Protein backbone atom coordinates (compact mmCIF):
# COMPACT_ATOMS: atom_id res chain seq x y z
CA MET A 1 -0.14 -0.14 0.02
CA GLY A 2 1.14 3.42 -0.75
CA LYS A 3 2.06 6.72 1.82
CA SER A 4 -1.08 8.03 3.53
CA VAL A 5 -2.80 11.54 3.56
CA GLU A 6 -1.09 11.75 7.22
CA TYR A 7 2.35 10.29 6.15
CA TYR A 8 2.73 13.50 3.39
CA LEU A 9 1.19 15.87 6.19
CA SER A 10 3.87 14.66 8.66
CA VAL A 11 6.73 15.63 6.46
CA GLY A 12 5.74 18.97 5.60
CA TYR A 13 2.80 18.97 2.86
CA ASP A 14 0.08 21.25 3.29
CA GLN A 15 -3.61 19.33 2.91
CA LYS A 16 -4.08 19.86 -0.74
CA MET A 17 -0.80 18.70 -1.63
CA ALA A 18 -0.73 15.72 0.84
CA GLU A 19 -3.96 14.61 -0.79
CA TYR A 20 -2.77 15.17 -4.33
CA PHE A 21 0.37 12.86 -3.87
CA PHE A 22 -1.88 10.15 -1.95
CA SER A 23 -4.08 10.47 -4.95
CA GLY A 24 -1.29 9.77 -7.28
CA ARG A 25 0.86 12.20 -9.21
CA LYS A 26 -0.55 13.58 -12.88
CA ARG A 27 1.44 14.49 -16.01
CA ILE A 28 0.26 17.45 -18.05
CA THR A 29 -0.43 16.29 -21.54
CA LYS A 30 -1.39 19.37 -23.23
CA VAL A 31 -1.49 23.09 -22.64
CA VAL A 32 -3.36 25.66 -24.38
CA PRO A 33 -2.66 29.57 -23.53
CA LYS A 34 -5.96 31.80 -23.02
CA ASP A 35 -6.21 35.58 -23.86
CA ASP A 36 -6.94 36.34 -20.21
CA PHE A 37 -3.65 34.80 -19.29
CA THR A 38 -5.48 31.55 -17.88
CA LEU A 39 -3.75 28.33 -19.20
CA ALA A 40 -6.23 25.16 -20.10
CA LEU A 41 -4.56 22.12 -18.98
CA SER A 42 -5.32 18.38 -19.82
CA PHE A 43 -3.77 15.82 -17.61
CA ASP A 44 -3.05 12.19 -18.39
CA ASN A 45 -6.12 11.07 -15.80
CA GLY A 46 -8.34 12.47 -18.46
CA GLU A 47 -9.11 16.06 -16.58
CA THR A 48 -9.18 19.09 -18.15
CA ARG A 49 -8.24 22.07 -15.57
CA LEU A 50 -7.81 25.89 -15.68
CA TYR A 51 -4.84 27.46 -14.16
CA ASP A 52 -4.90 31.30 -13.68
CA ALA A 53 -1.44 32.30 -14.66
CA ARG A 54 -2.00 36.28 -13.83
CA PRO A 55 -0.73 36.51 -10.14
CA LEU A 56 2.70 35.12 -11.36
CA LEU A 57 3.14 37.97 -13.98
CA GLN A 58 4.67 40.66 -11.69
CA VAL A 59 6.94 43.24 -12.87
CA GLY A 60 10.63 42.42 -11.26
CA THR A 61 9.89 38.36 -11.59
CA VAL A 62 11.21 36.09 -13.92
CA PHE A 63 7.94 35.98 -15.29
CA ALA A 64 7.23 39.69 -16.11
CA PRO A 65 8.14 39.04 -19.83
CA LEU A 66 4.89 36.95 -20.15
CA ARG A 67 2.84 40.13 -19.37
CA GLU A 68 3.02 40.86 -23.08
CA TRP A 69 0.58 38.32 -24.83
CA LYS A 70 3.28 37.73 -27.58
CA ASN A 71 5.55 35.86 -24.94
CA PHE A 72 2.82 34.40 -23.01
CA ARG A 73 1.47 32.62 -25.75
CA ARG A 74 4.68 30.67 -26.48
CA VAL A 75 4.00 28.36 -23.73
CA TYR A 76 4.88 24.89 -24.37
CA LEU A 77 5.03 21.55 -22.61
CA ASP A 78 8.88 20.45 -21.87
CA GLU A 79 10.42 17.01 -21.85
CA ASN A 80 9.48 16.50 -17.94
CA HIS A 81 5.91 17.82 -18.78
CA CYS A 82 6.30 21.35 -16.79
CA VAL A 83 4.52 24.29 -18.51
CA SER A 84 7.42 26.17 -19.96
CA TRP A 85 8.39 29.33 -21.79
CA ASP A 86 11.57 30.27 -23.50
CA ILE A 87 12.61 33.92 -22.43
CA ASP A 88 14.40 34.25 -25.92
CA PRO A 89 12.85 32.40 -28.65
CA ASN A 90 15.81 32.17 -30.56
CA VAL A 91 17.80 30.49 -27.80
CA ASP A 92 17.59 26.56 -27.57
CA SER A 93 16.80 25.98 -23.84
CA THR A 94 17.67 22.19 -23.94
CA LYS A 95 21.03 23.86 -24.56
CA VAL A 96 20.90 27.48 -22.30
CA CYS A 97 18.87 26.05 -19.53
CA SER A 98 18.88 29.81 -17.67
CA ASN A 99 16.69 30.61 -20.94
CA LYS A 100 13.73 28.72 -19.68
CA VAL A 101 11.13 29.70 -16.77
CA ASP A 102 8.98 26.62 -15.98
CA LEU A 103 6.15 25.31 -13.77
CA CYS A 104 6.06 21.89 -12.23
CA PRO A 105 2.83 19.56 -13.01
CA ASP A 106 2.19 18.80 -9.48
CA SER A 107 1.61 22.55 -8.37
CA ARG A 108 -0.05 23.06 -11.63
CA TYR A 109 -2.95 20.45 -10.67
CA VAL A 110 -3.12 21.43 -7.22
CA ASP A 111 -3.41 25.35 -7.93
CA SER A 112 -5.97 25.00 -11.02
CA VAL A 113 -9.56 24.25 -11.02
CA PRO A 114 -11.65 21.85 -12.99
CA PHE A 115 -13.25 22.98 -16.14
CA PRO A 116 -17.00 22.10 -16.41
CA ASN A 117 -17.80 18.88 -18.13
CA GLY A 118 -17.42 18.67 -21.76
CA TYR A 119 -14.51 21.17 -21.89
CA ALA A 120 -12.01 19.73 -24.18
CA VAL A 121 -8.55 21.61 -24.61
């Protein structure tokens, strides 16, 4: 049997993250940028969820360039299924790791909300 929610709580996870890890990690299979700076995410368990990226897009952060739609819409999934953006689209982020900002799938799942039934990304 796998680890319990109580185990994850005992090692420092909050309730939502403990429940997430107990239920099994999910992998993002598709990301679609929306013009309101949210992301439609499809997961390998069949769920489609909406993540609001606007709180990340603060001046003075690594995400500040994504405040421009032309940059935000260049989102993609990297080889680890992380939501990613290349800072400079002319630089290969697989060779220059400092060119990429990314968000892990685990937090994207926990910090997103389900779409109504029938929504497809």
